[in-house]
Short mmCIF file of C-alpha atoms in Angstrom, two decimals:
data_model
loop_
_atom_site.label_atom_id
_atom_site.label_comp_id
_atom_site.label_asym_id
_atom_site.label_seq_id
_atom_site.Cartn_x
_atom_site.Cartn_y
_atom_site.Cartn_z
CA UNK A 1 15.14 25.19 -24.08
CA UNK A 2 13.76 27.55 -26.90
CA UNK A 3 9.89 27.43 -28.26
CA UNK A 4 9.62 29.35 -31.27
CA UNK A 5 6.34 29.18 -33.83
CA UNK A 6 3.37 31.45 -35.41
CA UNK A 7 0.01 30.26 -35.38
CA UNK A 8 0.88 27.87 -32.47
CA UNK A 9 -2.55 27.29 -31.58
CA UNK A 10 -6.04 29.27 -31.45
CA UNK A 11 -7.29 31.22 -28.09
CA UNK A 12 -9.70 33.02 -27.88
CA UNK A 13 -10.07 33.09 -31.91
CA UNK A 14 -7.04 34.27 -32.60
CA UNK A 15 -3.36 32.58 -32.96
CA UNK A 16 -0.85 32.29 -30.65
CA UNK A 17 2.87 32.90 -31.05
CA UNK A 18 5.44 32.11 -29.20
CA UNK A 19 8.85 32.60 -29.22
CA UNK A 20 10.69 32.42 -25.97
CA UNK A 21 13.61 30.06 -24.30
CA UNK A 22 12.66 28.47 -20.91
CA UNK A 23 15.80 28.13 -19.22
CA UNK A 24 16.59 26.19 -15.41
CA UNK A 25 14.87 28.06 -12.60
CA UNK A 26 11.88 29.80 -11.67
CA UNK A 27 10.16 31.33 -15.59
CA UNK A 28 6.54 33.61 -14.63
CA UNK A 29 4.15 33.72 -17.19
CA UNK A 30 2.50 37.10 -16.39
CA UNK A 31 -0.42 38.19 -18.54
CA UNK A 32 -4.21 40.06 -17.83
CA UNK A 33 -7.31 37.40 -16.88
CA UNK A 34 -8.76 35.93 -19.74
CA UNK A 35 -5.73 35.69 -22.31
CA UNK A 36 -4.90 32.74 -22.33
CA UNK A 37 -1.97 31.79 -19.68
CA UNK A 38 -4.00 28.22 -18.33
CA UNK A 39 -4.62 27.25 -21.97
CA UNK A 40 -1.12 27.65 -23.27
CA UNK A 41 -0.16 24.85 -20.22
CA UNK A 42 -2.92 22.80 -21.63
CA UNK A 43 -2.26 22.60 -24.51
CA UNK A 44 1.49 22.30 -23.22
CA UNK A 45 -0.08 19.13 -21.84
CA UNK A 46 -1.65 17.90 -24.82
CA UNK A 47 1.73 18.61 -26.69
CA UNK A 48 4.84 17.88 -24.13
CA UNK A 49 6.25 15.23 -26.20
CA UNK A 50 6.97 17.33 -29.63
CA UNK A 51 7.26 20.45 -27.93
CA UNK A 52 9.77 19.62 -25.05
CA UNK A 53 11.82 17.60 -27.63
CA UNK A 54 11.07 14.37 -25.68
CA UNK A 55 11.91 15.86 -22.26
CA UNK A 56 9.63 14.62 -19.31
CA UNK A 57 7.15 17.48 -17.78
CA UNK A 58 4.98 17.31 -14.45
CA UNK A 59 1.95 19.83 -14.63
CA UNK A 60 -0.16 21.07 -11.88
CA UNK A 61 -3.28 22.84 -12.59
CA UNK A 62 -5.22 25.41 -11.03
CA UNK A 63 -8.10 23.01 -9.96
CA UNK A 64 -8.69 21.15 -6.89
CA UNK A 65 -9.45 17.32 -7.07
CA UNK A 66 -12.99 16.60 -7.34
CA UNK A 67 -12.84 12.82 -7.23
CA UNK A 68 -16.50 10.94 -7.34
CA UNK A 69 -15.60 8.47 -4.59
CA UNK A 70 -14.01 8.31 -1.34
CA UNK A 71 -10.36 7.67 -2.82
CA UNK A 72 -7.76 9.12 -0.26
CA UNK A 73 -4.39 10.73 -0.20
CA UNK A 74 -2.45 7.26 0.36
CA UNK A 75 -4.29 5.57 -2.39
CA UNK A 76 -3.43 8.24 -5.28
CA UNK A 77 -0.12 8.22 -4.24
CA UNK A 78 -0.11 4.00 -3.96
CA UNK A 79 -1.75 4.23 -7.59
CA UNK A 80 0.57 6.34 -8.96
CA UNK A 81 3.53 4.83 -7.53
CA UNK A 82 2.50 1.95 -9.47
CA UNK A 83 1.88 3.12 -12.77
CA UNK A 84 4.28 6.45 -13.05
CA UNK A 85 7.77 5.24 -13.02
CA UNK A 86 9.10 8.64 -12.73
CA UNK A 87 7.08 9.04 -8.87
CA UNK A 88 8.37 8.42 -5.82
CA UNK A 89 6.33 7.08 -3.05
CA UNK A 90 8.38 7.37 -0.65
CA UNK A 91 9.12 11.26 -1.75
CA UNK A 92 5.76 11.66 -1.44
CA UNK A 93 5.37 10.54 2.20
CA UNK A 94 8.74 12.41 2.82
CA UNK A 95 7.12 15.49 2.03
CA UNK A 96 3.65 14.74 3.66
CA UNK A 97 5.55 14.96 6.29
CA UNK A 98 7.45 17.76 6.31
CA UNK A 99 4.26 19.44 5.44
CA UNK A 100 2.23 18.46 8.06
CA UNK A 101 -0.46 16.46 6.49
CA UNK A 102 0.18 13.01 7.75
CA UNK A 103 -3.73 13.35 9.64
CA UNK A 104 -4.90 13.49 5.58
CA UNK A 105 -3.67 10.41 4.51
CA UNK A 106 -6.16 8.43 5.35
CA UNK A 107 -8.89 10.93 5.06
CA UNK A 108 -11.29 10.93 1.64
CA UNK A 109 -10.00 13.54 -0.55
CA UNK A 110 -13.75 15.16 -1.35
CA UNK A 111 -13.38 16.17 2.12
CA UNK A 112 -10.03 18.35 1.99
CA UNK A 113 -10.20 22.31 2.16
CA UNK A 114 -9.29 24.34 -1.01
CA UNK A 115 -5.53 24.84 1.08
CA UNK A 116 -5.29 20.87 1.58
CA UNK A 117 -5.80 20.40 -1.57
CA UNK A 118 -3.45 22.73 -3.60
CA UNK A 119 -0.87 21.45 -0.72
CA UNK A 120 -1.66 17.91 -1.76
CA UNK A 121 -1.33 18.77 -5.46
CA UNK A 122 2.00 20.34 -4.83
CA UNK A 123 3.55 17.05 -2.96
CA UNK A 124 2.10 15.28 -6.02
CA UNK A 125 4.17 17.44 -8.13
CA UNK A 126 7.43 17.25 -6.35
CA UNK A 127 6.94 13.68 -6.52
CA UNK A 128 7.81 13.23 -9.82
CA UNK A 129 11.39 13.41 -11.26
CA UNK A 130 10.99 14.96 -14.57
CA UNK A 131 12.99 17.88 -16.57
CA UNK A 132 10.15 20.54 -16.38
CA UNK A 133 7.85 21.37 -13.36
CA UNK A 134 4.29 23.25 -15.03
CA UNK A 135 2.61 25.28 -12.18
CA UNK A 136 -0.84 27.04 -12.74
CA UNK A 137 -1.45 29.06 -9.67
CA UNK A 138 0.50 27.04 -7.33
CA UNK A 139 -0.23 29.52 -4.52
CA UNK A 140 -3.70 30.16 -4.40
CA UNK A 141 -5.52 29.20 -1.16
CA UNK A 142 -1.89 28.58 0.64
CA UNK A 143 -1.39 29.96 4.15
CA UNK A 144 1.39 31.84 5.28
CA UNK A 145 3.07 28.90 7.05
CA UNK A 146 3.17 26.80 4.17
CA UNK A 147 3.96 29.71 1.66
CA UNK A 148 7.57 29.71 2.48
CA UNK A 149 7.88 25.83 2.25
CA UNK A 150 6.85 26.03 -0.98
CA UNK A 151 8.69 28.50 -2.11
CA UNK A 152 11.76 26.73 -0.48
CA UNK A 153 11.07 23.39 -2.98
CA UNK A 154 10.74 25.70 -5.88
CA UNK A 155 13.82 26.83 -5.34
CA UNK A 156 15.51 24.02 -5.32
CA UNK A 157 13.78 21.91 -7.99
CA UNK A 158 15.03 25.29 -10.02
CA UNK A 159 18.63 24.68 -8.74
CA UNK A 160 18.57 22.56 -11.98
CA UNK A 161 15.20 21.84 -14.28
CA UNK A 162 13.19 24.19 -15.74
CA UNK A 163 10.48 25.18 -13.60
CA UNK A 164 7.25 27.67 -15.34
CA UNK A 165 4.56 28.75 -12.99
CA UNK A 166 1.66 31.13 -13.68
CA UNK A 167 1.11 32.88 -10.42
CA UNK A 168 -1.23 36.49 -10.54
CA UNK A 169 0.75 37.31 -7.22
CA UNK A 170 4.01 37.07 -8.72
CA UNK A 171 5.74 39.75 -6.08
CA UNK A 172 5.17 36.58 -3.25
CA UNK A 173 7.91 34.99 -6.09
CA UNK A 174 10.06 37.83 -6.80
CA UNK A 175 13.34 36.48 -3.31
CA UNK A 176 13.15 33.68 -6.30
CA UNK A 177 15.18 35.19 -9.02
CA UNK A 178 12.37 34.44 -11.42
CA UNK A 179 12.73 35.04 -14.92
CA UNK A 180 9.25 36.40 -17.00
CA UNK A 181 7.32 35.23 -19.84
CA UNK A 182 4.66 37.34 -20.64
CA UNK A 183 1.75 36.67 -22.71
CA UNK A 184 -0.09 39.83 -24.24
CA UNK A 185 -3.07 40.66 -26.87
CA UNK A 186 -1.24 42.68 -29.48
CA UNK A 187 -2.32 43.92 -33.32
CA UNK A 188 -5.59 40.86 -32.92
CA UNK A 189 -2.70 37.90 -31.80
CA UNK A 190 -1.50 36.55 -28.97
CA UNK A 191 2.27 36.88 -28.01
CA UNK A 192 4.41 34.79 -26.09
CA UNK A 193 7.69 36.32 -25.71
CA UNK A 194 10.29 36.29 -22.45
CA UNK A 195 11.15 39.64 -20.96
CA UNK B 1 -36.81 -23.62 -7.90
CA UNK B 2 -36.38 -23.78 -11.48
CA UNK B 3 -33.28 -22.19 -13.49
CA UNK B 4 -31.90 -21.75 -16.33
CA UNK B 5 -28.16 -21.15 -17.26
CA UNK B 6 -28.49 -19.15 -19.59
CA UNK B 7 -30.80 -16.88 -18.19
CA UNK B 8 -28.84 -16.54 -15.23
CA UNK B 9 -26.07 -15.83 -17.30
CA UNK B 10 -27.30 -12.76 -19.63
CA UNK B 11 -29.11 -11.93 -16.43
CA UNK B 12 -25.29 -11.62 -15.03
CA UNK B 13 -23.84 -9.92 -17.83
CA UNK B 14 -27.01 -7.43 -18.16
CA UNK B 15 -26.36 -5.88 -14.46
CA UNK B 16 -22.49 -6.00 -15.47
CA UNK B 17 -22.60 -4.17 -18.89
CA UNK B 18 -25.38 -1.58 -16.92
CA UNK B 19 -23.12 -0.87 -13.86
CA UNK B 20 -19.88 -0.66 -15.43
CA UNK B 21 -21.81 2.34 -17.96
CA UNK B 22 -23.41 4.38 -15.21
CA UNK B 23 -19.49 3.98 -13.94
CA UNK B 24 -18.28 5.41 -17.17
CA UNK B 25 -20.60 7.63 -17.38
CA UNK B 26 -20.12 9.16 -13.48
CA UNK B 27 -16.60 9.14 -14.45
CA UNK B 28 -16.33 11.00 -17.46
CA UNK B 29 -18.85 13.58 -16.40
CA UNK B 30 -17.49 13.74 -12.69
CA UNK B 31 -21.14 13.62 -11.96
CA UNK B 32 -22.57 11.65 -9.67
CA UNK B 33 -25.90 12.07 -11.18
CA UNK B 34 -24.58 10.68 -14.94
CA UNK B 35 -26.00 6.99 -16.02
CA UNK B 36 -27.39 5.99 -19.38
CA UNK B 37 -30.70 7.12 -18.21
CA UNK B 38 -29.46 11.21 -17.62
CA UNK B 39 -27.23 11.34 -20.54
CA UNK B 40 -30.35 10.26 -22.98
CA UNK B 41 -28.56 7.00 -23.74
CA UNK B 42 -31.52 5.28 -22.50
CA UNK B 43 -33.87 7.39 -24.86
CA UNK B 44 -31.59 6.22 -27.76
CA UNK B 45 -32.09 2.32 -27.63
CA UNK B 46 -35.90 3.24 -27.00
CA UNK B 47 -36.14 5.26 -30.05
CA UNK B 48 -34.82 1.77 -31.92
CA UNK B 49 -36.82 -0.39 -30.16
CA UNK B 50 -39.68 1.91 -32.08
CA UNK B 51 -38.23 1.86 -34.99
CA UNK B 52 -37.69 -1.53 -35.15
CA UNK B 53 -41.63 -1.98 -34.66
CA UNK B 54 -42.56 0.02 -36.73
CA UNK B 55 -40.54 -1.76 -39.37
CA UNK B 56 -41.93 -4.97 -38.53
CA UNK B 57 -46.03 -3.88 -38.08
CA UNK B 58 -45.88 -1.57 -40.75
CA UNK B 59 -43.30 -2.30 -43.58
CA UNK B 60 -43.42 -6.26 -43.08
CA UNK B 61 -39.86 -6.73 -41.82
CA UNK B 62 -39.76 -10.01 -40.97
CA UNK B 63 -37.48 -10.36 -38.04
CA UNK B 64 -37.09 -10.81 -34.06
CA UNK B 65 -37.98 -7.15 -32.78
CA UNK B 66 -34.44 -7.39 -30.60
CA UNK B 67 -32.19 -8.43 -33.33
CA UNK B 68 -33.94 -5.71 -35.62
CA UNK B 69 -33.24 -3.05 -33.23
CA UNK B 70 -30.09 -4.26 -31.93
CA UNK B 71 -28.95 -3.56 -35.75
CA UNK B 72 -30.49 -0.02 -36.24
CA UNK B 73 -28.85 0.18 -33.13
CA UNK B 74 -25.22 -0.65 -34.05
CA UNK B 75 -26.73 1.53 -37.30
CA UNK B 76 -26.81 4.81 -35.55
CA UNK B 77 -23.67 3.98 -32.99
CA UNK B 78 -21.45 3.32 -36.09
CA UNK B 79 -23.06 6.43 -37.35
CA UNK B 80 -22.57 8.74 -34.01
CA UNK B 81 -18.73 7.53 -33.65
CA UNK B 82 -17.91 9.01 -36.83
CA UNK B 83 -19.83 11.96 -36.40
CA UNK B 84 -17.66 12.01 -33.26
CA UNK B 85 -14.52 11.08 -34.58
CA UNK B 86 -14.67 13.66 -37.12
CA UNK B 87 -16.68 16.45 -36.27
CA UNK B 88 -17.47 17.24 -32.50
CA UNK B 89 -14.87 17.31 -29.79
CA UNK B 90 -16.60 15.83 -26.93
CA UNK B 91 -14.03 17.26 -24.33
CA UNK B 92 -12.56 20.70 -24.88
CA UNK B 93 -9.66 21.72 -22.30
CA UNK B 94 -11.42 24.28 -19.72
CA UNK B 95 -14.68 24.24 -20.32
CA UNK B 96 -15.63 20.70 -20.07
CA UNK B 97 -17.63 21.01 -17.05
CA UNK B 98 -19.80 23.57 -18.05
CA UNK B 99 -20.38 21.68 -21.38
CA UNK B 100 -21.33 18.02 -19.60
CA UNK B 101 -24.01 20.01 -17.45
CA UNK B 102 -25.20 20.92 -20.74
CA UNK B 103 -24.72 17.60 -22.05
CA UNK B 104 -26.45 15.84 -19.18
CA UNK B 105 -29.64 18.33 -19.37
CA UNK B 106 -30.22 17.22 -22.79
CA UNK B 107 -29.76 14.04 -21.96
CA UNK B 108 -32.36 14.48 -19.35
CA UNK B 109 -34.37 16.27 -21.78
CA UNK B 110 -34.29 13.59 -24.66
CA UNK B 111 -34.95 10.76 -22.23
CA UNK B 112 -37.92 12.36 -21.19
CA UNK B 113 -39.31 13.31 -24.38
CA UNK B 114 -38.62 9.54 -25.97
CA UNK B 115 -41.01 9.00 -23.04
CA UNK B 116 -43.54 11.20 -23.98
CA UNK B 117 -43.70 9.66 -27.51
CA UNK B 118 -43.28 5.97 -26.57
CA UNK B 119 -46.83 7.18 -24.64
CA UNK B 120 -48.28 8.64 -27.42
CA UNK B 121 -47.28 5.67 -29.66
CA UNK B 122 -48.50 2.63 -27.54
CA UNK B 123 -51.53 4.61 -27.16
CA UNK B 124 -51.78 4.88 -30.94
CA UNK B 125 -50.94 1.23 -31.01
CA UNK B 126 -53.29 -0.51 -29.02
CA UNK B 127 -55.58 1.69 -30.43
CA UNK B 128 -55.53 0.49 -33.59
CA UNK B 129 -54.97 -3.20 -32.57
CA UNK B 130 -51.37 -2.90 -33.85
CA UNK B 131 -48.52 -5.30 -31.73
CA UNK B 132 -46.51 -3.18 -29.52
CA UNK B 133 -43.59 -4.11 -27.45
CA UNK B 134 -45.12 -2.96 -24.19
CA UNK B 135 -42.73 -4.90 -21.89
CA UNK B 136 -39.76 -2.96 -22.84
CA UNK B 137 -40.31 0.02 -19.73
CA UNK B 138 -39.59 -2.56 -17.38
CA UNK B 139 -36.86 -4.77 -18.63
CA UNK B 140 -36.79 -8.60 -18.07
CA UNK B 141 -34.96 -11.54 -19.21
CA UNK B 142 -38.15 -13.86 -19.99
CA UNK B 143 -37.52 -13.48 -24.14
CA UNK B 144 -33.98 -14.77 -23.10
CA UNK B 145 -32.12 -17.86 -25.81
CA UNK B 146 -29.16 -19.56 -25.98
CA UNK B 147 -28.01 -17.08 -29.59
CA UNK B 148 -28.30 -13.48 -27.15
CA UNK B 149 -26.63 -15.43 -24.23
CA UNK B 150 -23.37 -15.99 -26.74
CA UNK B 151 -23.46 -12.49 -28.02
CA UNK B 152 -23.28 -11.01 -24.44
CA UNK B 153 -20.65 -13.44 -23.56
CA UNK B 154 -18.54 -12.33 -26.50
CA UNK B 155 -19.46 -8.62 -25.76
CA UNK B 156 -17.87 -9.28 -22.44
CA UNK B 157 -14.97 -10.93 -23.19
CA UNK B 158 -13.90 -8.07 -25.55
CA UNK B 159 -15.60 -5.17 -22.71
CA UNK B 160 -13.36 -6.82 -19.92
CA UNK B 161 -9.98 -7.19 -21.81
CA UNK B 162 -10.35 -3.99 -23.13
CA UNK B 163 -11.64 -2.56 -19.41
CA UNK B 164 -8.26 -3.66 -18.38
CA UNK B 165 -6.17 -1.03 -20.16
CA UNK B 166 -8.73 1.69 -19.91
CA UNK B 167 -9.21 1.13 -16.50
CA UNK B 168 -6.05 2.64 -15.03
CA UNK B 169 -6.56 5.65 -17.13
CA UNK B 170 -9.73 6.40 -16.14
CA UNK B 171 -8.18 5.84 -12.35
CA UNK B 172 -6.14 8.98 -12.78
CA UNK B 173 -9.30 10.78 -14.52
CA UNK B 174 -11.60 10.30 -11.96
CA UNK B 175 -9.84 12.79 -9.87
CA UNK B 176 -9.55 15.44 -13.09
CA UNK B 177 -9.13 15.92 -16.24
CA UNK B 178 -6.44 18.34 -15.94
CA UNK B 179 -4.56 15.95 -13.76
CA UNK B 180 -4.96 13.37 -16.09
CA UNK B 181 -3.76 15.29 -19.18
CA UNK B 182 -0.57 16.51 -16.96
CA UNK B 183 0.35 12.43 -16.56
CA UNK B 184 -0.02 12.82 -20.59
CA UNK B 185 -3.55 11.00 -21.00
CA UNK B 186 -5.17 12.23 -24.27
CA UNK B 187 -7.96 12.98 -22.13
CA UNK B 188 -10.69 13.35 -25.33
CA UNK B 189 -9.76 10.52 -26.84
CA UNK B 190 -10.64 8.20 -23.38
CA UNK B 191 -13.73 10.41 -22.78
CA UNK B 192 -14.74 9.62 -26.15
CA UNK B 193 -13.96 6.14 -26.00
CA UNK B 194 -15.62 5.67 -22.67
CA UNK B 195 -18.71 7.62 -23.33
CA UNK B 196 -19.49 5.71 -26.57
CA UNK B 197 -18.90 2.61 -24.77
CA UNK B 198 -20.97 3.22 -21.76
CA UNK B 199 -23.72 4.33 -24.71
CA UNK B 200 -22.98 0.93 -26.87
CA UNK B 201 -23.83 -1.14 -23.53
CA UNK B 202 -27.05 0.58 -22.80
CA UNK B 203 -27.85 0.00 -26.18
CA UNK B 204 -27.13 -3.79 -26.35
CA UNK B 205 -29.08 -4.79 -22.62
CA UNK B 206 -31.93 -2.26 -24.26
CA UNK B 207 -32.50 -3.76 -27.28
CA UNK B 208 -32.31 -7.17 -25.93
CA UNK B 209 -34.44 -7.00 -22.82
CA UNK B 210 -36.07 -3.42 -21.97
CA UNK B 211 -35.02 -0.68 -19.80
CA UNK B 212 -33.71 -1.26 -16.42
CA UNK B 213 -34.45 2.16 -15.46
CA UNK B 214 -31.67 3.37 -12.33
CA UNK B 215 -29.27 0.74 -12.35
CA UNK B 216 -26.70 2.07 -14.07
CA UNK B 217 -27.33 5.47 -11.71
CA UNK B 218 -27.67 3.61 -8.54
CA UNK B 219 -25.49 0.39 -8.95
CA UNK B 220 -22.03 2.73 -8.96
CA UNK B 221 -23.36 4.27 -5.75
CA UNK B 222 -23.90 1.18 -3.92
CA UNK B 223 -20.56 -0.15 -4.94
CA UNK B 224 -19.05 2.81 -3.28
CA UNK B 225 -19.96 2.09 -0.14
CA UNK B 226 -18.03 -0.96 -0.03
CA UNK B 227 -14.60 -0.43 1.26
CA UNK B 228 -12.69 -2.38 -1.83
CA UNK B 229 -14.62 -0.05 -4.26
CA UNK B 230 -14.65 2.92 -2.38
CA UNK B 231 -10.69 3.83 -2.27
CA UNK B 232 -10.05 2.26 -6.01
CA UNK B 233 -11.56 3.09 -9.40
CA UNK B 234 -9.70 0.81 -10.66
CA UNK B 235 -11.63 -1.86 -8.46
CA UNK B 236 -15.14 -0.03 -9.07
CA UNK B 237 -14.57 -0.82 -12.99
CA UNK B 238 -13.19 -3.85 -13.38
CA UNK B 239 -14.80 -6.27 -10.61
CA UNK B 240 -17.57 -3.92 -9.41
CA UNK B 241 -19.94 -5.27 -11.86
CA UNK B 242 -19.50 -8.48 -11.93
CA UNK B 243 -20.77 -8.01 -8.70
CA UNK B 244 -23.19 -5.88 -9.44
CA UNK B 245 -24.36 -8.63 -12.48
CA UNK B 246 -23.99 -11.27 -9.30
CA UNK B 247 -27.56 -9.10 -7.77
CA UNK B 248 -29.20 -8.87 -10.59
CA UNK B 249 -28.77 -12.22 -11.62
CA UNK B 250 -29.75 -12.89 -8.06
CA UNK B 251 -33.13 -10.65 -8.13
CA UNK B 252 -34.10 -12.03 -11.85
CA UNK B 253 -33.91 -15.55 -10.17
CA UNK B 254 -36.36 -14.83 -7.35
CA UNK B 255 -38.19 -12.97 -9.69
CA UNK B 256 -38.26 -16.05 -11.97
CA UNK B 257 -39.26 -18.04 -9.70
CA UNK B 258 -41.86 -16.22 -7.06
CA UNK B 259 -44.11 -15.03 -9.24
CA UNK B 260 -47.04 -12.84 -8.65
CA UNK B 261 -50.74 -14.53 -9.45
CA UNK B 262 -49.18 -16.34 -12.37
CA UNK B 263 -47.71 -13.01 -13.54
CA UNK B 264 -43.41 -12.62 -13.51
CA UNK B 265 -42.74 -9.74 -11.99
CA UNK B 266 -40.23 -7.65 -14.31
CA UNK B 267 -37.12 -7.71 -12.57
CA UNK B 268 -36.62 -4.19 -14.42
CA UNK B 269 -39.68 -3.03 -12.18
CA UNK B 270 -38.24 -4.59 -8.77
CA UNK B 271 -34.41 -2.80 -9.61
CA UNK B 272 -36.40 0.35 -10.45
CA UNK B 273 -38.20 0.81 -7.04
CA UNK B 274 -36.06 -1.27 -4.43
CA UNK B 275 -32.88 0.45 -6.10
CA UNK B 276 -34.84 4.14 -6.11
CA UNK B 277 -35.10 3.11 -2.15
CA UNK B 278 -31.83 2.30 -1.89
CA UNK B 279 -30.89 5.23 -3.20
CA UNK B 280 -32.60 7.80 -1.27
CA UNK B 281 -31.75 6.30 1.84
CA UNK B 282 -27.88 6.30 0.60
CA UNK B 283 -27.95 10.07 0.04
CA UNK B 284 -30.02 10.57 3.10
CA UNK B 285 -27.55 8.87 5.25
CA UNK B 286 -24.36 10.02 3.79
CA UNK B 287 -25.67 13.78 4.58
CA UNK B 288 -26.73 12.92 8.02
CA UNK B 289 -23.45 11.84 8.65
CA UNK B 290 -21.77 14.94 7.24
#
């Protein structure tokens, strides 16, 4: 799917011009720290119905869950299952078992470690059946044992869906044959285009 | 023991409004110490009462102070809502948390400022023998009437209906702004609506019955110790305030029936004292258990 626009939004007081083609498979968004990659994702979140032409999308952001109550993984899965049509509770429970996280089901999310939080976010993402998947730094805090599992699932969803990932350690995903999208500052504007 | 059904009703609804206000403030700021006090909403309510008293004492307005202060609060609320809608976005994407920390600090500072001004004005009014609403600093329901009971009931029906649709989105928001945004929720609009609702609820109660310190801060914490509220933000928003309303009306019932040398103990004072101890106990217990 092609996205082409001048002055799409502003980041760091610079206009962002975009000319990309998001194809099925793994697409990695690369760029220097602070160029606005996460801001771009947030822009897509706020405008995905128009930008993605009514296609559905799921997002995984880089920040951990910080609930103010004692909500547990099982509670989150239950209320997402009730509230979102494209979320599958059975898929979520199956993934929890595959990732060996069953012990976390009834533990308060506020007590999770960084890696457990990240794994939960990834499971919630995979449990949504959508056309586009956007992941912001999905591999942070992930240990080696789960890294290969995550790569396997990314490869599976990339087979027929469009996946866009921000990942500084993109060398970890090279074996998934990703397409690269770069975001650079050039001549007082930010350009997003495919490499 | 005596009871008045309208007094029980306004006490119940005030407890509902203040607890809901506190829960909303804590969810949208993602901060357990947020409340109508820490965000400065109490201060705004008190300022409106001071302006109303000034209008009555010096400008000759002939209105009951509670209705005049509520009218002034509504004017402020309408103007503030338009300002927020047209000029400012309360929430920005990435630096939202830092912005909220600043808002909380400003709110605390504003409340302290209003408290200081209140003390000065109280001194001046008393010195020149003008009537001053000394009772507002500890909320109480002595001056209830059927009209404000009707007003509160209408507001309750509207707000309960509103919360039926907002509570689901706020449940997602309680997990994080980015997470909620990823589910297609207009976080900016939701945060603005929730904060404005919190402000309105606080101003409504303060205008008629004075300041009830800590209720909006403490009751949500107490609710989260109970299993049906602990794991479900939706229950905390829909059922929790009803539960808190029952507690406040119960405490007020006791204050009404057990006076101190003929003087009714303000329920706001009782809530502040007991609530502070309860909060300290809960926080110490939680720290110890970790």
